[in-house]
Every structure is written in structure tokens, then in C-alpha cells.
Short mmCIF file of C-alpha atoms and ligand atoms in Angstrom, two decimals:
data_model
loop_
_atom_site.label_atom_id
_atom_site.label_comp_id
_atom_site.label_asym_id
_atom_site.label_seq_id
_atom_site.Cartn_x
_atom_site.Cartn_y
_atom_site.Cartn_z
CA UNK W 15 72.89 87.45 50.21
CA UNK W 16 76.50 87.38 49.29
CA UNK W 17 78.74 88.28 52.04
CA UNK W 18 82.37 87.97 52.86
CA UNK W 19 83.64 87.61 56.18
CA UNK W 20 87.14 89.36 57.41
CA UNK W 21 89.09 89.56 61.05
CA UNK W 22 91.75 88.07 62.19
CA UNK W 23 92.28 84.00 63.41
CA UNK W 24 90.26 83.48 66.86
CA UNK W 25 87.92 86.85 66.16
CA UNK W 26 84.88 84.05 66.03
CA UNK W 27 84.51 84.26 62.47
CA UNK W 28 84.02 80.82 62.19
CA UNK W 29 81.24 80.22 64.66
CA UNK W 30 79.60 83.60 62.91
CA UNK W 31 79.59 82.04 59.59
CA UNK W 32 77.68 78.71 60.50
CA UNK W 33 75.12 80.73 62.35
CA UNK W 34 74.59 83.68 59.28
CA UNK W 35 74.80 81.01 56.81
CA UNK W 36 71.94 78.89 58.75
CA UNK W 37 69.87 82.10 59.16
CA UNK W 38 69.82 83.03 55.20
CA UNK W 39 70.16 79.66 54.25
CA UNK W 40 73.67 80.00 51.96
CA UNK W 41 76.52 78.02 51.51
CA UNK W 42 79.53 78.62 54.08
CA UNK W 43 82.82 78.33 52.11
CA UNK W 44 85.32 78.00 54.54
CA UNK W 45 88.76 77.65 53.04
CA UNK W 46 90.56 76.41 56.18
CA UNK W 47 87.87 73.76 56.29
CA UNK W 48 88.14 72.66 52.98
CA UNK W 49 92.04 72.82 53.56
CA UNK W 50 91.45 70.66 56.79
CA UNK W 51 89.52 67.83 55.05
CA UNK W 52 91.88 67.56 51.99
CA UNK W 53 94.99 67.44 54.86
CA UNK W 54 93.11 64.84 56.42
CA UNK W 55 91.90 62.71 53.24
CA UNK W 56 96.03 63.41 52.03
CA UNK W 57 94.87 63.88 48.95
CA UNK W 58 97.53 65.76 46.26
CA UNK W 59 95.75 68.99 47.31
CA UNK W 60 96.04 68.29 50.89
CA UNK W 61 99.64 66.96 50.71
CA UNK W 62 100.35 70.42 49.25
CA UNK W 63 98.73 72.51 51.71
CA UNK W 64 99.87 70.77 54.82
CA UNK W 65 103.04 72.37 55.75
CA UNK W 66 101.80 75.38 54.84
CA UNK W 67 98.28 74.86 57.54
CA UNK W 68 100.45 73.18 59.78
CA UNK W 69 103.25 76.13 60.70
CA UNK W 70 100.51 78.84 60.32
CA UNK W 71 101.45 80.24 57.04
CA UNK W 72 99.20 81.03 53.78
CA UNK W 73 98.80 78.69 51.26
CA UNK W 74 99.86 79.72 48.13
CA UNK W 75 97.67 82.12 46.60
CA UNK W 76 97.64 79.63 43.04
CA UNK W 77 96.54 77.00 45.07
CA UNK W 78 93.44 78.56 47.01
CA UNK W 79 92.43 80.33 43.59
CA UNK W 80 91.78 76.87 41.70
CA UNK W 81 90.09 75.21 44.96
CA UNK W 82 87.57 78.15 44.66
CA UNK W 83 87.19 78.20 41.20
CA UNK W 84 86.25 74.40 41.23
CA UNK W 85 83.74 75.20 43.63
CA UNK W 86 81.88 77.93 41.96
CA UNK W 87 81.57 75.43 39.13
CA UNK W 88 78.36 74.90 40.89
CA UNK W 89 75.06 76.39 40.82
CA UNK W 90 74.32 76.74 44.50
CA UNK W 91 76.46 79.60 44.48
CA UNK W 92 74.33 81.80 42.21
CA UNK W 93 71.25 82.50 45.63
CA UNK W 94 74.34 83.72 47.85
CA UNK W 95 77.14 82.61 49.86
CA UNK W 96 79.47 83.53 52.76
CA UNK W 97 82.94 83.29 52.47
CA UNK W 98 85.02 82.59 55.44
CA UNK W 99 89.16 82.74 55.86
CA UNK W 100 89.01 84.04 51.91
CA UNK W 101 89.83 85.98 49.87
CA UNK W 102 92.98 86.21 52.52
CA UNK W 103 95.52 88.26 50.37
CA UNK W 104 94.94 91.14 47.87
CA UNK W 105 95.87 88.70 44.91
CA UNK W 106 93.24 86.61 46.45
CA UNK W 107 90.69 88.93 46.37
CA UNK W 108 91.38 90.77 43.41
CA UNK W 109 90.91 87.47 41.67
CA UNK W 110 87.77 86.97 42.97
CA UNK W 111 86.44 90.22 42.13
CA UNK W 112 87.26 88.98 38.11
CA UNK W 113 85.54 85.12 38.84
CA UNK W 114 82.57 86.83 40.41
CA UNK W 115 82.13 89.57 37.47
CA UNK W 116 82.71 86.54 34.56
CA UNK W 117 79.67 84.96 36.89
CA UNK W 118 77.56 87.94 36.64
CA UNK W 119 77.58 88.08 40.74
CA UNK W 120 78.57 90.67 43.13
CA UNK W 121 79.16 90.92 46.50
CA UNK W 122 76.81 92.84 49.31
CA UNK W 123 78.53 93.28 52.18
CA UNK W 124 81.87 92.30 53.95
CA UNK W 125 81.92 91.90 57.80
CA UNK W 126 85.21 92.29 59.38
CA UNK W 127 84.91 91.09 63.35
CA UNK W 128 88.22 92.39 65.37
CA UNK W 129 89.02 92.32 68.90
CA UNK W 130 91.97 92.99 70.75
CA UNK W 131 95.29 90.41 70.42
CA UNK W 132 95.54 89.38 73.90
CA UNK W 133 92.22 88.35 73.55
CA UNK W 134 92.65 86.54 70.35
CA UNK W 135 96.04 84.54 71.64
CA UNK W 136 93.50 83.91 75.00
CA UNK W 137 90.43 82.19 72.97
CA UNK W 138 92.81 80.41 70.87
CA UNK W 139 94.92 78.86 73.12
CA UNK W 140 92.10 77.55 74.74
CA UNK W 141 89.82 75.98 72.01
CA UNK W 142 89.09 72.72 70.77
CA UNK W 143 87.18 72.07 67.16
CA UNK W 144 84.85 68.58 66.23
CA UNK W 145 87.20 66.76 63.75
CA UNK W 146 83.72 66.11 61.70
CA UNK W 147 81.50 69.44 61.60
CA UNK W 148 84.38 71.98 63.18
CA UNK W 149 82.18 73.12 65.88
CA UNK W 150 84.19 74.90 68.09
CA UNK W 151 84.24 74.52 71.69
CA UNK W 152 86.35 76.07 75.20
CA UNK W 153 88.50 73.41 76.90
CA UNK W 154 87.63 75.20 80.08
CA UNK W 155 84.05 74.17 79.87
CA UNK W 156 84.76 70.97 80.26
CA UNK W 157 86.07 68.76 83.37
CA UNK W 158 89.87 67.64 83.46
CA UNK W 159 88.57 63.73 82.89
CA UNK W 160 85.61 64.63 80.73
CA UNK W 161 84.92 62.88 77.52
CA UNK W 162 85.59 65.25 74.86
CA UNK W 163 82.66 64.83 72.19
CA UNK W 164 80.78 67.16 70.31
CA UNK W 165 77.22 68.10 71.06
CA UNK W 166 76.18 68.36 67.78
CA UNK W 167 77.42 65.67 65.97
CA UNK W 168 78.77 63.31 68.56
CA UNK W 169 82.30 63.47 66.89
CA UNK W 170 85.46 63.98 68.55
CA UNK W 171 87.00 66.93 69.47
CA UNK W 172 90.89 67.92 68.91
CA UNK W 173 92.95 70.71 69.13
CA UNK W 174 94.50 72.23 65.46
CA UNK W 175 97.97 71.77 65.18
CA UNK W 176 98.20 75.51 64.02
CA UNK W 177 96.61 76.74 67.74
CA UNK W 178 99.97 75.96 69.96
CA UNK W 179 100.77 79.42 71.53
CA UNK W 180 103.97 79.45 69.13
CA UNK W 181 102.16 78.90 65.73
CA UNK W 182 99.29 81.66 66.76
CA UNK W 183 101.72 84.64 67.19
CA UNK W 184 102.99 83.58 63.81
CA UNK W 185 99.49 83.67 62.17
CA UNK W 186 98.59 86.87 63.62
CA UNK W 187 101.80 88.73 61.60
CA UNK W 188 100.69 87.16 58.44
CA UNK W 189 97.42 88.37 58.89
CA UNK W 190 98.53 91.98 59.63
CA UNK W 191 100.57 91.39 56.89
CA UNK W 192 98.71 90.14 54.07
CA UNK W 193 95.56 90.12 55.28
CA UNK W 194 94.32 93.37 56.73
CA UNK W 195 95.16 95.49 53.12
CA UNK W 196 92.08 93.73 52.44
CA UNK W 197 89.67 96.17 55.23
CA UNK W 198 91.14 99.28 53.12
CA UNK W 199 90.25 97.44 49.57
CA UNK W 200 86.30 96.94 50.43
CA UNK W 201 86.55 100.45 52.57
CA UNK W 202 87.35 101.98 49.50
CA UNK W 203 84.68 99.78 47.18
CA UNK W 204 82.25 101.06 50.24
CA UNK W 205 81.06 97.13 50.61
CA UNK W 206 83.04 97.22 54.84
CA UNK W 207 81.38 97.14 58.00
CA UNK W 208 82.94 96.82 61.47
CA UNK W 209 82.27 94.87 64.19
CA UNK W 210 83.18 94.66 67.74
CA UNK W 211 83.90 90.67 68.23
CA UNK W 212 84.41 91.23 72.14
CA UNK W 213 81.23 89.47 74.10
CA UNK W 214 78.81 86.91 73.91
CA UNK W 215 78.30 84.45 70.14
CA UNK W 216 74.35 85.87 70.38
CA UNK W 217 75.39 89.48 71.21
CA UNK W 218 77.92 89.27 68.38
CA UNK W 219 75.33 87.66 65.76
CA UNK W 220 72.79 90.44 66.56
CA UNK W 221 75.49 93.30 65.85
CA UNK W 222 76.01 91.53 62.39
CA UNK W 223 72.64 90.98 61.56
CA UNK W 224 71.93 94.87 62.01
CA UNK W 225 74.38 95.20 59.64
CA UNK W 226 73.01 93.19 56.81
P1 LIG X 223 91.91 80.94 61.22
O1 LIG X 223 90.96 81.95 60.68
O2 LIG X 223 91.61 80.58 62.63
O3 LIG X 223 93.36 81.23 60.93
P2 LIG X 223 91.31 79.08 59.06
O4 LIG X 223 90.63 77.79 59.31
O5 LIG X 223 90.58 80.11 58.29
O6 LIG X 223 91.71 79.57 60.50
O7 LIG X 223 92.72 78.83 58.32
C1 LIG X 223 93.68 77.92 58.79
C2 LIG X 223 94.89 77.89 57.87
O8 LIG X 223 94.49 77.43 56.55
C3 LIG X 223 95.57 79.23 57.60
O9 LIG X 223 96.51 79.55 58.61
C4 LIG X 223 96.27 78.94 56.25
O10 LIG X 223 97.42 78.16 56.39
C5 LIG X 223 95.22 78.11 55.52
N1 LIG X 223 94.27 78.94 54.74
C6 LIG X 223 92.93 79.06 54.94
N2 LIG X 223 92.37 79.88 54.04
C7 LIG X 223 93.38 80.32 53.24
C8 LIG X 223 93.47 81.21 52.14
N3 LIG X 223 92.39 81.85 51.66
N4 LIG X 223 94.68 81.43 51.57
C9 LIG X 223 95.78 80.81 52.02
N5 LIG X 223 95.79 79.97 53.06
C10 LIG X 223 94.61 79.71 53.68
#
């Protein structure tokens, strides 16, 4: 199964890909992940990309390119894959189109999750991600003097630097903008489905996996 996943920040994409890419057993590429970790380590790659992360805007399209390209170096890529948070711009995915011909691949489907913007600004504002396995969590289900660990892997949890009310707004016009061409670009390859993102994680997984 080779799938791509589209929708705007905050549509749950994230939490979708972990649980589609546990259910078919394939690698979850997540670029803002990846992005994360190098920020974190400060390697050269992260040093690059932090501003960028950091004030909500893309990383240059160069730079995302080569981190993909060095990781479909690898075999597990060849049994499937799920991409999440790329390809994010037409260059991006145009790109990818060529690396996945030259690997004899192509893609099966590409799930794009939306729900309304009020929504989106609401779930962001209030989330908080594992700084080890990015397991993300609502602040309001915890108490005001509550420990904030991860169930999963014990780790702490923070909130992203790019989810301050300010930051989101900005992230949501670059997706419009550069972004949603993409929805038009598999429309038109017939490779797009749609999915409501509004209700539960389960009710949401079950519309995807219809899909598939
Ligand atoms: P979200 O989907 O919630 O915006 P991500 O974790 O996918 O979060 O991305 C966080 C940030 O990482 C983006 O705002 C952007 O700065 C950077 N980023 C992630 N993926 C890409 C990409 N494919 N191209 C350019 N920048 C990216």
C-alpha cells in the first residue's frame, strides 16, 4: 500500500498516519517529524530548517526534496509507505512523481482529511505532542497540576513552537496557498479521496479504511 496523506495542519493527519501505517504495517514518513528531530539534534539540516518550522513557513522545497531522496535510498520503501505533511507544494510533488517512476513505484491512493478552520485553530491551540514518539494529546484532558507524560512512551510532553494562536493562522494561508493545488493535481490523476476529519480518531480511521 502506498498512500499519501493531504489536509490541512490540525485535520488529525498525524494521529491517522501512525494508526494506517500500524494497520498495513508501512513506514510513516513524516516530514515535520523528521524536520523536528534534525531541529532538535541542530544538526546542519536542522539549523537550516529551524526558522523556517519555527514561524510556520515551508521549508524550502530543495531542502525537503534531498531529505526524501536520502530516505528512499532504502529498501523498506519498495512494500509501501504513507507519506505525511509531503509532498506539500506542487514542485514537491511533481518531483516525487519523477523519484517514484525512476523507482519503478506508484502511488494508490491519496487521503485528504479537511474540516472546518475554526475547528482546526480550536484543536491546535489546545494540543500537546511527546517530544520522543509525537503522540499527540488535548491539554484539556489533563488536570491544571497534572504531570504531563506520555502514555505510550513515558516521555514528556510539550507544546510546538509553531502551535501559538499567531503562528497557526499563518500556516493555514500557506497551506491554502501552496498546499491545496495539490487536491486538484491527484483529482485530476484520479488517485483523491475525501474525508470528513470532524468526529471521533476511530470514526475517522474507519471512513479511511473504507476508502483503501
Ligand atoms: P502540520 O501538518 O501540523 O503543519 P507538520 O509536522 O507536518 O505539521 O509540519 C510542521 C512544519 O514543518 C511546517 O509548518 C513546515 O515548516 C515544515 N515542513 C514539514 N513538511 C514540509 C514539507 N514537505 N515542505 C516544507 N516544509 C515542511
Amino acid at each position: 500500500m502506498r498512500l499519501i496523506l493531504l489536509g490541512a495542519p490540525g485535520v488529525g493527519k498525524g494521529t491517522q498516519a501512525r494508526k494506517i501505517a500500524l494497520e498495513f504495517n508501512i513506514p510513516h514518513v513524516s516530514t515535520g517529524d523528521i524536520l523536528r528531530a534534525e531541529i532538535s539534534s541542530q544538526s546542519i539540516l536542522g539549523r537550516k530548517a529551524e526558522e523556517f518550522v519555527h514561524t510556520g513557513k515551508l521549508v524550502p522545497d530543495e531542502i525537503v526534496l534531498q531529505m526524501i531522496k536520502e530516505e528512499f535510498k532504502t529498501d523498506k520503501f519498495k512494500a509501501g509507505f504513507l507519506m505525511d505533511g509531503f509532498p506539500r507544494t506542487l514542485e514537491q510533488a511533481e518531483n516525487f512523481s519523477k523519484l517514484l517512476k525512476e523507482l519503478n513505484l506508484n502511488i494508490n491512493k491519496v487521503i485528504n482529511i479537511s474540516i472546518d478552520e475554526n475547528e482546526i485553530i480550536r484543536r491546535i491551540t489546545n494540543r500537546i505532542v511527546c517530544k520522543d514518539c509525537e503522540k499527540v494529546f488535548k491539554l484539556s484532558d489533563f488536570e491544571e497540576d497534572e504531570n504531563l507524560k506520555c502514555d505510550f512512551c513515558g516521555s514528556e510532553l510539550y507544546k510546538r513552537k509553531d502551535d501559538s494562536e499567531e503562528v497557526i493562522k499563518n500556516r493555514l494561508e500557506v497551506y491554502k496557498a501552496q498546499t491545496e493545488p495539490l487536491v486538484e493535481f491527484y483529482k485530476n490523476q484520479g488517485l483523491l479521496e475525501n474525508v470528513d476529519g470532524l468526529g471521533t480518531e476511530n470514526e475517522i480511521f474507519e471512513r479511511i479504511l473504507a476508502r483503501l
